[in-house]
Amino acid sequence: MSTSRSNRVRAAIGTVSLTGAAMGFMTACGTGYDDEEAEARTVYCVDEQDQVVDEDLCEEAERSGGYVGGFPYFFLLGGFGGNRYSVGQTIPQQYTGAANRVNPSDTSARTRAGLPGSGRVSSGSRISGGIGSGRVGSGSVGS
């Protein structure tokens, strides 16, 4: 291999490596969103078909192992594209795939998700922080 071709190959490899490193740095730094906003999530009380239900069902499920009348209920936490859902609406699968499900009776999972370990959580509340942060947005979670 000639010296000039060898130098071109090294230069190309160096450029690719530098580009990859820069892309990794940009990804790690985020996409320009405020960090707090990027971590903020919304919580809904849902049934197993991802239909929003009255938060009383999650409160009751907390006391009975996650089930009410033999049916499971969950807290669904995620970014829902800025949409707000009301009781009776089904959250689209495009949002539920990336959302986290939390059993209302699992106090440690609730805490890891940034929810209070027990008590009422209002559907549509915004929760600040990622999994494990334990931070709850001010006034966003009922007691």
Coordinates of N, CA and C in Angstrom, one line a residue, residues 22-84:
A22 N -18.2 12.8 18.6 CA -19.0 14.0 18.6 C -20.5 13.7 18.7
M23 N -20.9 12.7 18.0 CA -22.3 12.3 18.0 C -22.7 11.8 19.4
G24 N -21.8 11.0 20.0 CA -22.0 10.5 21.3 C -22.1 11.6 22.4
F25 N -21.2 12.6 22.2 CA -21.3 13.8 23.1 C -22.6 14.5 23.0
M26 N -23.0 14.8 21.8 CA -24.2 15.5 21.5 C -25.4 14.7 22.1
T27 N -25.4 13.4 21.9 CA -26.5 12.6 22.5 C -26.5 12.7 24.0
A28 N -25.4 12.6 24.6 CA -25.3 12.6 26.1 C -25.7 14.0 26.6
C29 N -25.5 15.1 25.8 CA -25.8 16.4 26.3 C -27.3 16.7 26.1
G30 N -28.0 15.9 25.3 CA -29.4 16.1 25.1 C -29.7 16.8 23.8
T31 N -30.9 17.2 23.6 CA -31.3 17.8 22.3 C -31.7 19.2 22.5
G32 N -31.3 19.9 23.6 CA -31.7 21.3 23.7 C -32.9 21.4 24.7
Y33 N -33.5 20.4 25.2 CA -34.6 20.5 26.1 C -34.0 20.8 27.5
D34 N -34.8 21.5 28.2 CA -34.5 21.7 29.6 C -34.4 20.4 30.3
D35 N -33.3 20.1 31.1 CA -33.2 18.8 31.8 C -34.4 18.4 32.6
E36 N -35.0 19.4 33.3 CA -36.1 19.1 34.2 C -37.3 18.7 33.3
E37 N -37.5 19.4 32.2 CA -38.6 19.1 31.3 C -38.4 17.7 30.6
A38 N -37.1 17.4 30.3 CA -36.8 16.1 29.7 C -37.1 14.9 30.6
E39 N -37.0 15.2 31.9 CA -37.2 14.1 32.9 C -38.6 14.1 33.4
A40 N -39.4 15.1 33.2 CA -40.8 15.2 33.7 C -41.6 14.2 33.0
R41 N -42.4 13.5 33.7 CA -43.3 12.5 33.2 C -44.7 12.7 33.7
T42 N -45.7 12.1 33.1 CA -47.1 12.2 33.6 C -47.5 10.8 34.0
V43 N -48.3 10.8 35.0 CA -48.8 9.5 35.6 C -50.3 9.4 35.4
Y44 N -50.8 8.2 35.0 CA -52.2 7.9 34.9 C -52.5 6.6 35.5
C45 N -53.6 6.4 36.1 CA -54.1 5.2 36.6 C -54.8 4.5 35.5
V46 N -54.4 3.3 35.1 CA -54.9 2.6 33.9 C -55.3 1.1 34.2
D47 N -56.1 0.6 33.4 CA -56.4 -0.9 33.5 C -55.4 -1.6 32.6
E48 N -55.6 -2.9 32.4 CA -54.6 -3.7 31.6 C -54.7 -3.4 30.1
Q49 N -55.8 -2.7 29.6 CA -55.9 -2.3 28.2 C -55.4 -0.8 28.0
D50 N -54.8 -0.2 29.0 CA -54.3 1.1 29.0 C -55.4 2.2 28.9
Q51 N -56.5 1.8 29.4 CA -57.6 2.8 29.5 C -57.5 3.5 30.8
V52 N -57.6 4.8 30.7 CA -57.5 5.6 32.0 C -58.8 5.4 32.8
V53 N -58.6 5.1 34.1 CA -59.7 4.8 35.0 C -59.6 5.8 36.2
D54 N -60.6 5.9 36.9 CA -60.6 6.7 38.1 C -59.5 6.3 39.1
E55 N -58.8 7.3 39.6 CA -57.6 7.0 40.5 C -58.0 6.3 41.7
D56 N -59.3 6.3 42.1 CA -59.8 5.6 43.2 C -59.5 4.1 43.0
L57 N -59.5 3.6 41.8 CA -59.2 2.2 41.5 C -57.7 1.9 41.9
C58 N -56.8 2.7 41.5 CA -55.4 2.5 41.9 C -55.2 2.6 43.4
E59 N -56.0 3.5 44.0 CA -55.9 3.6 45.5 C -56.4 2.4 46.2
E60 N -57.5 1.8 45.6 CA -58.0 0.5 46.2 C -57.1 -0.6 45.8
A61 N -56.5 -0.6 44.6 CA -55.5 -1.7 44.2 C -54.3 -1.6 45.1
E62 N -53.9 -0.5 45.6 CA -52.8 -0.4 46.5 C -53.0 -1.2 47.8
R63 N -54.2 -1.3 48.2 CA -54.6 -2.0 49.4 C -54.8 -3.5 49.2
S64 N -55.0 -3.9 47.9 CA -55.4 -5.3 47.6 C -54.4 -5.9 46.6
G65 N -53.1 -5.6 46.7 CA -52.2 -6.3 45.8 C -52.2 -6.0 44.4
G66 N -52.7 -4.9 44.0 CA -52.7 -4.4 42.6 C -54.0 -4.8 41.8
Y67 N -54.9 -5.5 42.5 CA -56.1 -5.9 41.8 C -57.4 -5.4 42.5
V68 N -58.4 -5.2 41.7 CA -59.7 -4.8 42.2 C -60.7 -5.6 41.5
G69 N -61.5 -6.4 42.2 CA -62.4 -7.3 41.5 C -61.8 -8.3 40.5
G70 N -60.6 -8.7 40.8 CA -59.9 -9.6 39.9 C -59.2 -9.0 38.7
F71 N -59.3 -7.7 38.6 CA -58.7 -7.0 37.4 C -57.5 -6.2 37.9
P72 N -56.4 -6.2 37.2 CA -55.2 -5.4 37.6 C -55.3 -4.0 37.2
Y73 N -54.7 -3.1 38.0 CA -54.7 -1.7 37.7 C -53.2 -1.2 38.0
F74 N -52.8 -0.2 37.2 CA -51.4 0.2 37.3 C -51.3 1.7 37.2
F75 N -50.2 2.2 37.7 CA -49.8 3.6 37.4 C -49.0 3.5 36.1
L76 N -49.3 4.3 35.1 CA -48.6 4.3 33.9 C -47.8 5.7 33.8
L77 N -46.5 5.6 33.8 CA -45.7 6.8 33.8 C -44.9 7.0 32.5
G78 N -45.0 8.1 31.9 CA -44.3 8.3 30.7 C -44.5 9.7 30.1
G79 N -43.9 9.9 29.0 CA -44.2 11.2 28.2 C -45.2 10.8 27.2
F80 N -46.3 11.5 27.2 CA -47.5 11.1 26.4 C -47.7 12.1 25.2
G81 N -46.6 12.6 24.7 CA -46.6 13.6 23.6 C -47.4 14.9 23.9
G82 N -47.4 15.2 25.1 CA -48.1 16.5 25.5 C -49.6 16.3 25.6
N83 N -50.1 15.1 25.3 CA -51.5 14.9 25.4 C -52.0 14.7 26.8
R84 N -53.2 15.1 27.1 CA -53.9 14.8 28.4 C -55.0 13.8 28.1

